[in-house]
PDB file of C-alpha atoms in Angstrom:
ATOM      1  CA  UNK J   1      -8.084  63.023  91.019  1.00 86.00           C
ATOM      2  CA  UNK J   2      -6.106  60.739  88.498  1.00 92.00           C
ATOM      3  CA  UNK J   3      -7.786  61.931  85.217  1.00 92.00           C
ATOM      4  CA  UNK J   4      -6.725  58.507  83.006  1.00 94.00           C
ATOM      5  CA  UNK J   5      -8.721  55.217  82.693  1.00 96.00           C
ATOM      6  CA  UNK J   6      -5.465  52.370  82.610  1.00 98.00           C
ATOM      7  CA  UNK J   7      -5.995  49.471  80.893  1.00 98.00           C
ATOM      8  CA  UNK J   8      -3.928  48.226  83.796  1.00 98.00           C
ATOM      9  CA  UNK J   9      -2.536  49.571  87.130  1.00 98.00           C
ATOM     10  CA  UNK J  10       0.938  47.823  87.620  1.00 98.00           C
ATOM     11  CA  UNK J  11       2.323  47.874  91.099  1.00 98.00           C
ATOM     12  CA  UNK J  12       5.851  47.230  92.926  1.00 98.00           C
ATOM     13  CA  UNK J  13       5.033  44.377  95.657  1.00 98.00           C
ATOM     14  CA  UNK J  14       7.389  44.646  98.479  1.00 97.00           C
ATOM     15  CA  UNK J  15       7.292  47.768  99.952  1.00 97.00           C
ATOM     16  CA  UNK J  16       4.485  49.394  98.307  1.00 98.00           C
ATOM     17  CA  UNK J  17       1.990  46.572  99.325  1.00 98.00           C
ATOM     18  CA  UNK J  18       3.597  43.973 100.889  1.00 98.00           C
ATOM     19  CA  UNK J  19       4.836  45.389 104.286  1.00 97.00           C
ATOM     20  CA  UNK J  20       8.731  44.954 103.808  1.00 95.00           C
ATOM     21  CA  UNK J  21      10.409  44.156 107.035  1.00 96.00           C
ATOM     22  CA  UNK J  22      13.806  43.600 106.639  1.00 96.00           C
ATOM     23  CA  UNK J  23      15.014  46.724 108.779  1.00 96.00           C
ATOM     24  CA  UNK J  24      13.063  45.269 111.313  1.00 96.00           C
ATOM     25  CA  UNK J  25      14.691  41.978 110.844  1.00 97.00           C
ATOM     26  CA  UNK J  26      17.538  43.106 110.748  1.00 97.00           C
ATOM     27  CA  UNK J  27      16.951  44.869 114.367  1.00 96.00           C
ATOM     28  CA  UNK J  28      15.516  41.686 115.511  1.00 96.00           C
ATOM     29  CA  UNK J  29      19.041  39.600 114.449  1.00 96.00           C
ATOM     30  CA  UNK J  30      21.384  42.215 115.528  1.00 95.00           C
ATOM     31  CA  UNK J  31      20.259  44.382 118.114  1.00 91.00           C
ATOM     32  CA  UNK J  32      21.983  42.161 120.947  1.00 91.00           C
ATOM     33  CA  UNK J  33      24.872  43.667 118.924  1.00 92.00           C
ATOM     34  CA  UNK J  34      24.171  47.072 117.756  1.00 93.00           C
ATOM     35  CA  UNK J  35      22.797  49.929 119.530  1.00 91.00           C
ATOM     36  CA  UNK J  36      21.602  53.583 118.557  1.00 95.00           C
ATOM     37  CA  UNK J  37      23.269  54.412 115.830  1.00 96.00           C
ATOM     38  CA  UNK J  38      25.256  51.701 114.823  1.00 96.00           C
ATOM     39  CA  UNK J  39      22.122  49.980 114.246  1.00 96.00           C
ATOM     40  CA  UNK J  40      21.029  52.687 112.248  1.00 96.00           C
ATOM     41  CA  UNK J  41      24.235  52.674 110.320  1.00 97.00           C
ATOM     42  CA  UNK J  42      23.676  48.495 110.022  1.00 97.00           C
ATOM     43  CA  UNK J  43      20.316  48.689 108.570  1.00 97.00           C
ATOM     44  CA  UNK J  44      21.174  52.362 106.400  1.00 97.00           C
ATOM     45  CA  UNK J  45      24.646  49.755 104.859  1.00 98.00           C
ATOM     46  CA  UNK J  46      22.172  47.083 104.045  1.00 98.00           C
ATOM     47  CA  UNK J  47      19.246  48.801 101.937  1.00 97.00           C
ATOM     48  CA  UNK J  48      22.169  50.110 100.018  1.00 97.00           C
ATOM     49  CA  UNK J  49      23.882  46.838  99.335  1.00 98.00           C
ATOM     50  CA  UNK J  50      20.781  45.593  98.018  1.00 97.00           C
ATOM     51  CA  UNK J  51      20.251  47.898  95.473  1.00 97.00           C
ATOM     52  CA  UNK J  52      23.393  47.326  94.552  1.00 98.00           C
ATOM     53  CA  UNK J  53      23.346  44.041  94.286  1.00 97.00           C
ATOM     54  CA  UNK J  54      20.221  44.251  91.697  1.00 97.00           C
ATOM     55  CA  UNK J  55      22.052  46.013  88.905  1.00 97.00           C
ATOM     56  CA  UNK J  56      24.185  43.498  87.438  1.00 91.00           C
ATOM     57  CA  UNK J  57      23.364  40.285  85.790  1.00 93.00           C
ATOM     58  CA  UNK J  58      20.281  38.510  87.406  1.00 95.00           C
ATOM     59  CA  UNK J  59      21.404  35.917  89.975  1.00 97.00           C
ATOM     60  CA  UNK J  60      18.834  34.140  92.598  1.00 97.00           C
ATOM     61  CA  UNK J  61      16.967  36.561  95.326  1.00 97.00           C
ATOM     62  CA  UNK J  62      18.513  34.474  97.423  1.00 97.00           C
ATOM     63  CA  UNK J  63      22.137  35.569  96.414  1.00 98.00           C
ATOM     64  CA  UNK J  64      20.618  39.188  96.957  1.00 98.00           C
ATOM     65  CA  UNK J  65      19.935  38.875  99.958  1.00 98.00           C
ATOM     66  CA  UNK J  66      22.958  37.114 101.435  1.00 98.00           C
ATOM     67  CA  UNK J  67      25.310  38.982  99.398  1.00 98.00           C
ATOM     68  CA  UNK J  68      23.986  42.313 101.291  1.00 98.00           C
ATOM     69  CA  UNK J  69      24.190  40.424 104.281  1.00 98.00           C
ATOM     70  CA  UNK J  70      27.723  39.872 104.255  1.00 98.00           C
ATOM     71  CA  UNK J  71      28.805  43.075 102.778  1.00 98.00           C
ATOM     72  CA  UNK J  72      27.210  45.111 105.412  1.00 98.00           C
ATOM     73  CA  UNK J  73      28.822  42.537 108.103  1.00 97.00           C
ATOM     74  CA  UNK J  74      31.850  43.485 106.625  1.00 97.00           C
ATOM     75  CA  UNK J  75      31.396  47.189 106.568  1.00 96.00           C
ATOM     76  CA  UNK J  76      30.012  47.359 110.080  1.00 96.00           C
ATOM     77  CA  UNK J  77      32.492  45.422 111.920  1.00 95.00           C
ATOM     78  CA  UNK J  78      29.699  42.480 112.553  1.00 96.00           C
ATOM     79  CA  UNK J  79      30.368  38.767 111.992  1.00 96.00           C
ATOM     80  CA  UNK J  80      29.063  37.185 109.894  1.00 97.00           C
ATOM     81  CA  UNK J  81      27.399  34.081 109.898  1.00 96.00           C
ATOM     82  CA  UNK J  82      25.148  32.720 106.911  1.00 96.00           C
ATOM     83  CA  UNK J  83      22.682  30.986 109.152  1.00 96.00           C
ATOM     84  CA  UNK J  84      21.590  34.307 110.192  1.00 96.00           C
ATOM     85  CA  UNK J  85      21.754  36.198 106.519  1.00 97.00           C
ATOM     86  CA  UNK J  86      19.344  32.843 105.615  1.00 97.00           C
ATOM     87  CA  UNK J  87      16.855  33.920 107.712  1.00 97.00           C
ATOM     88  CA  UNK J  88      16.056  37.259 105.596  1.00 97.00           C
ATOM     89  CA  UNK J  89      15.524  35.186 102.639  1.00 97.00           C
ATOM     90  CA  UNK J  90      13.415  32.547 104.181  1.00 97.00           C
ATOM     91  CA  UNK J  91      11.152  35.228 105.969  1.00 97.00           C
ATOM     92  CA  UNK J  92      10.231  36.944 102.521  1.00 97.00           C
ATOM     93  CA  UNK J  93       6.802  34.744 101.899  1.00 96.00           C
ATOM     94  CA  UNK J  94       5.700  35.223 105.311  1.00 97.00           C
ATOM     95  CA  UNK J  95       4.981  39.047 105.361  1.00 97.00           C
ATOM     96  CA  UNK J  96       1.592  40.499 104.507  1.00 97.00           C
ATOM     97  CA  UNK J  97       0.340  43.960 102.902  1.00 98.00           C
ATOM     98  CA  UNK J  98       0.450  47.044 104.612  1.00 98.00           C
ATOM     99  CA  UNK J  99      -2.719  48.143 106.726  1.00 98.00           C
ATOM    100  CA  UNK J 100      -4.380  49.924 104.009  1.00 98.00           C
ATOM    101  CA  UNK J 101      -4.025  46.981 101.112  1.00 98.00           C
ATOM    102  CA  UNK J 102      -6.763  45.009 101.036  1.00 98.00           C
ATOM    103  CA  UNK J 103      -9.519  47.418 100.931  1.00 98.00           C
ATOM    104  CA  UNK J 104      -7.633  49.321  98.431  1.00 98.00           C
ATOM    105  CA  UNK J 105      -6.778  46.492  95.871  1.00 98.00           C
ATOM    106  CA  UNK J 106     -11.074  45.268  96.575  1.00 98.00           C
ATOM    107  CA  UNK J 107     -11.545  48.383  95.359  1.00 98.00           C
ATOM    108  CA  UNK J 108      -9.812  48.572  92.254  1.00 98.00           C
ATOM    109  CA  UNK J 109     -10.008  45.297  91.122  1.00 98.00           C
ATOM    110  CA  UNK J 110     -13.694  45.602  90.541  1.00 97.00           C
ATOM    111  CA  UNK J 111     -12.788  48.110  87.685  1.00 97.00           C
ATOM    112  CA  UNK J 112      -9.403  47.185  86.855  1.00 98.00           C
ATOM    113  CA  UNK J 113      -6.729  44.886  85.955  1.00 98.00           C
ATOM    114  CA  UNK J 114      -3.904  44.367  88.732  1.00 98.00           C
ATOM    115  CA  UNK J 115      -0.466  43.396  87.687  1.00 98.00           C
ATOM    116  CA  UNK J 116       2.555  42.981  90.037  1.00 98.00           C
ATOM    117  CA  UNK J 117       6.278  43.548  88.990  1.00 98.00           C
ATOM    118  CA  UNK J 118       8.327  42.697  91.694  1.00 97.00           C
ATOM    119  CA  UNK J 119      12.095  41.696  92.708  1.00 97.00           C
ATOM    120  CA  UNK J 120      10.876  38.707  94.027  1.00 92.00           C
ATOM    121  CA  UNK J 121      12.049  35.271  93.618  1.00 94.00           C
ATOM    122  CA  UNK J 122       9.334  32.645  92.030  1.00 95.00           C
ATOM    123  CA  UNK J 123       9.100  30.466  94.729  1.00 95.00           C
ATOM    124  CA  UNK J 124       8.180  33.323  97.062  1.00 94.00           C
ATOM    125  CA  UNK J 125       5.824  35.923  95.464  1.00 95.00           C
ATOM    126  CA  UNK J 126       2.270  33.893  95.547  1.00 95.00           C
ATOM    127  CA  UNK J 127       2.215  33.469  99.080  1.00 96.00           C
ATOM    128  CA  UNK J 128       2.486  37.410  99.874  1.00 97.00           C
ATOM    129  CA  UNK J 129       0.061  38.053  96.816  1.00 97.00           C
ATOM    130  CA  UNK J 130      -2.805  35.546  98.069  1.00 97.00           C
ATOM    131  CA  UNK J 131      -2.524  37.560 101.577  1.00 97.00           C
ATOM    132  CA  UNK J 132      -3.198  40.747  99.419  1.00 97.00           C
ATOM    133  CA  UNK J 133      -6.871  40.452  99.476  1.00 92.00           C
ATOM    134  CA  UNK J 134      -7.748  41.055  95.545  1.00 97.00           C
ATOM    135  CA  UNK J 135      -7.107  38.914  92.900  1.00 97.00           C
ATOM    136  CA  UNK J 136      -4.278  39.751  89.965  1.00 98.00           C
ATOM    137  CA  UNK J 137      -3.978  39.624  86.681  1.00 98.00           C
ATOM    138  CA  UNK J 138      -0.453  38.765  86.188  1.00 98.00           C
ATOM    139  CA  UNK J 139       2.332  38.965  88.478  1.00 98.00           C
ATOM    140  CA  UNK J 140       5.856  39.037  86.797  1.00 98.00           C
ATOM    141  CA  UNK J 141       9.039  38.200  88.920  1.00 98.00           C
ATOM    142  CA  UNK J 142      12.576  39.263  88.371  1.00 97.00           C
ATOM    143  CA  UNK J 143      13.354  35.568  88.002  1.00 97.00           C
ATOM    144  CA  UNK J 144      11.000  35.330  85.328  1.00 97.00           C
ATOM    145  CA  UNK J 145      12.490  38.068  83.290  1.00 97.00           C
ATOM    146  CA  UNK J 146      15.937  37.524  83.818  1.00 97.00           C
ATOM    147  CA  UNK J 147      16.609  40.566  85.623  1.00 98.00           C
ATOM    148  CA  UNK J 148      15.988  43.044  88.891  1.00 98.00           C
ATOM    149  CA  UNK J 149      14.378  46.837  88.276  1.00 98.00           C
ATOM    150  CA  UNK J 150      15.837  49.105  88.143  1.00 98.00           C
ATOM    151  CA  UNK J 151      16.860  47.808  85.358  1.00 97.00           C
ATOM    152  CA  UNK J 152      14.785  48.452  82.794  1.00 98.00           C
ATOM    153  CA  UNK J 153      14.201  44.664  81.067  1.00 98.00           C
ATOM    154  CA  UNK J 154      11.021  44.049  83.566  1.00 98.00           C
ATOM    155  CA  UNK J 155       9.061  46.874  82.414  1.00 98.00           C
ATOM    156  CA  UNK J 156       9.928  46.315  78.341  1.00 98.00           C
ATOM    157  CA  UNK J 157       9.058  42.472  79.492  1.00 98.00           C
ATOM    158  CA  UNK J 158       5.833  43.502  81.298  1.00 98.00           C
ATOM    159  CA  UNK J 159       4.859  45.914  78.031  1.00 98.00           C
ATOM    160  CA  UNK J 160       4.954  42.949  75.711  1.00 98.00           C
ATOM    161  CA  UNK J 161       3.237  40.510  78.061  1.00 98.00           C
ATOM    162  CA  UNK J 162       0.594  42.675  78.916  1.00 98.00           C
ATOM    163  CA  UNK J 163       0.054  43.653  75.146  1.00 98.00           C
ATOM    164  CA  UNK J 164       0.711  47.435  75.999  1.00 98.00           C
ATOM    165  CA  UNK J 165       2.201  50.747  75.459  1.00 98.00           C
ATOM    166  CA  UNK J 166       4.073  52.494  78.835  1.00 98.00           C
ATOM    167  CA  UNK J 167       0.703  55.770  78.223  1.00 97.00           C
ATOM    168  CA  UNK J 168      -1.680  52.950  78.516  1.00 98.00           C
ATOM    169  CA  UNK J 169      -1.248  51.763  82.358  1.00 98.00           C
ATOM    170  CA  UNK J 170      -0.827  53.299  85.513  1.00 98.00           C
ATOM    171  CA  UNK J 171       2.671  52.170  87.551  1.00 98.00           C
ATOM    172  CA  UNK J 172       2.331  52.590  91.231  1.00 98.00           C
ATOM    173  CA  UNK J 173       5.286  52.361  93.639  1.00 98.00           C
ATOM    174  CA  UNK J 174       6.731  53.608  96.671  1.00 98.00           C
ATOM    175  CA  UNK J 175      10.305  53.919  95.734  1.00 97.00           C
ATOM    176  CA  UNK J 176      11.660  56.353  93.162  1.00 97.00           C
ATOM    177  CA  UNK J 177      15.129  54.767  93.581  1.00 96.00           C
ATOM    178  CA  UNK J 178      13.593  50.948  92.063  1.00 97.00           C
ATOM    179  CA  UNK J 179      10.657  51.991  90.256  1.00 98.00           C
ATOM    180  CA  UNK J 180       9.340  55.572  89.539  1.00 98.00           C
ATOM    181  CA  UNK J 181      13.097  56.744  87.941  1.00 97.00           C
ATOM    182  CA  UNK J 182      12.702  53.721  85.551  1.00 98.00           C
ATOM    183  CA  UNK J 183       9.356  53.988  84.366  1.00 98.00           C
ATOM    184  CA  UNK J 184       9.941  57.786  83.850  1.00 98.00           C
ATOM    185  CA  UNK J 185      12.793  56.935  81.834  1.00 98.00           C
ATOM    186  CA  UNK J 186      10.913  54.305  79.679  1.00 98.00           C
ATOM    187  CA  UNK J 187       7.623  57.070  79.022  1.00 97.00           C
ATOM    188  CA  UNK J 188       5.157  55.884  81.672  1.00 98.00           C
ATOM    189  CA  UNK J 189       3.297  58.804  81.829  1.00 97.00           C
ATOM    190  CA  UNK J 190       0.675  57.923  84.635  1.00 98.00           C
ATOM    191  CA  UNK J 191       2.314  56.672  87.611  1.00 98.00           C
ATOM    192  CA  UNK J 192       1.316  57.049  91.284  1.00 98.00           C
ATOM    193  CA  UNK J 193       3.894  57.259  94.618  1.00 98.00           C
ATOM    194  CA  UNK J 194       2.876  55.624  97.205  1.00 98.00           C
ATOM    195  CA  UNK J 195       4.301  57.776 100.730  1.00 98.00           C
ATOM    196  CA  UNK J 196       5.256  54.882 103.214  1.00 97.00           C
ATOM    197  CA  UNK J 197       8.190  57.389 103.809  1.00 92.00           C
ATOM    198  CA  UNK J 198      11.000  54.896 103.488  1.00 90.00           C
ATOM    199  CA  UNK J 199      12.356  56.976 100.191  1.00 92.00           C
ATOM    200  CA  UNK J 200      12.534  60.845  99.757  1.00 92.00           C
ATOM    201  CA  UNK J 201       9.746  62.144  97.163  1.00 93.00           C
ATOM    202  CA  UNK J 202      11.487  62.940  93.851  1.00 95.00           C
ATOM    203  CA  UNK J 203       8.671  65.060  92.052  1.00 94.00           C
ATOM    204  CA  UNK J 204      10.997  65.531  88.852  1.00 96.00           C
ATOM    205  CA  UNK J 205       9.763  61.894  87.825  1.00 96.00           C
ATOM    206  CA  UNK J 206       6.485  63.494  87.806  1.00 95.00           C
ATOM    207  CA  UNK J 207       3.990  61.032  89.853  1.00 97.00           C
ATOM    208  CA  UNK J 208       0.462  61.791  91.621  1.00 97.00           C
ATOM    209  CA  UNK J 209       1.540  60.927  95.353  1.00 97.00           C
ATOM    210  CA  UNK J 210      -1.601  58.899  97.456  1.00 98.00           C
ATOM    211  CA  UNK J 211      -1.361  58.849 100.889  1.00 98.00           C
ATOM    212  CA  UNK J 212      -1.849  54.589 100.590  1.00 98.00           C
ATOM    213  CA  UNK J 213      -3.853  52.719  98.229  1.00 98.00           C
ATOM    214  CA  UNK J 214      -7.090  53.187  99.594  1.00 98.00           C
ATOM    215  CA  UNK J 215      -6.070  56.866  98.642  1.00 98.00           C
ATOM    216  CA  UNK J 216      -5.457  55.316  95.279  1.00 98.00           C
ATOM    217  CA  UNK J 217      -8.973  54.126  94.834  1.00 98.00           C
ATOM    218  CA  UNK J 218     -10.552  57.586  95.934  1.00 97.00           C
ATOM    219  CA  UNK J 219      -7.663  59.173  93.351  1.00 96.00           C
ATOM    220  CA  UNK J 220      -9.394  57.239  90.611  1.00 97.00           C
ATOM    221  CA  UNK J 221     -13.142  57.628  91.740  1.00 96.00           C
ATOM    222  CA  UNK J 222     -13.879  54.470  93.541  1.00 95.00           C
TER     223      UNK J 222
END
């Protein structure tokens, strides 16, 4: 059981409750090209790009995206061709929460505020929240703040908006690399990994894992 009452429970969007699908896009694009394990490679190449492309100085989601497009074209061997790298970018407000979402978020929002703090671009992050099933407090974007975690700007900016102190909320993610590292850093003590099993478990950053959010709920008595 999570033994802490947070004034809010802040959550990473894509990934940890928006079903994130641009592996599978990516397969979908390319796999009339790749095979095996050059796919693997392809797809491996461009989740890496785009956390690199995050750590600088902010520039449009859009940009992001692209960007790791073409530099995994290039490292690959694949052409490329920025019709196709488009197509990540414009799927983004079309994907929906994992399985286990809705129920989960119901649950909790009866007792708690929900905030989202998420990579997203503006004009894309309140069509994948209203297919969440559970209405939010707040949901911050990195184009609001000026910059992509995990850098640590949206958390301070997210501490000041929400009238808070990092011991007073509850940060739940899926990715140590974007998230749970950060918020470590920064003295969120109460913070909860979510296992989709797209990032290894890094217990040093000292997290409650939950098997999905519904897990969450039962974690926190509801």
């Amino acid at each position: 059981m999570i033994d802490f009452e947070p004034k809010f429970i802040t959550f990473d969007c894509y990934g940890t409750l928006v079903k994130f699908r641009m592996a599978d896009l990516a397969r979908e694009i390319y796999g009339n090209r790749l095979q095996g394990e050059a796919m693997d490679n392809f797809v491996k190449f461009f989740a890496a790009y785009r956390r690199d492309e995050v750590l600088g100085a902010w520039k449009p989601y859009r940009d992001v995206v692209v960007n790791s497009v073409r530099r995994t074209c290039e490292r690959t061997g694949v052409a490329f061709n920025a019709a196709e790298a488009e197509q990540f970018y414009l799927a983004v407000p079309t994907w929906g929460p994992h399985p286990d979402v809705p129920e989960g978020l119901s649950r909790l929002a009866k007792k708690y505020k929900l905030v989202g703090l998420t990579n997203a671009a503006d004009e894309q992050i309140m069509s994948n929240i209203e297919m969440l099933g559970a209405p939010f407090h707040a949901v911050i974007t990195a184009e609001e703040v000026g910059a992509y975690k995990p850098r640590m700007q949206g958390f301070e900016y997210m501490f000041k908006k929400l009238g808070v102190q990092p011991d007073e909320i509850l940060h739940v993610s899926s990715s140590p690399r974007y998230d749970l590292m950060t918020a470590h850093d920064l003295g969120i003590k109460h913070k909860a990994m979510v296992m989709r099993g797209h990032e290894p478990e890094a217990p040093f950053y000292e997290y409650t894992p939950v098997k999905d959010i519904i897990d969450l709920a039962v974690q926190l008595g509801l």
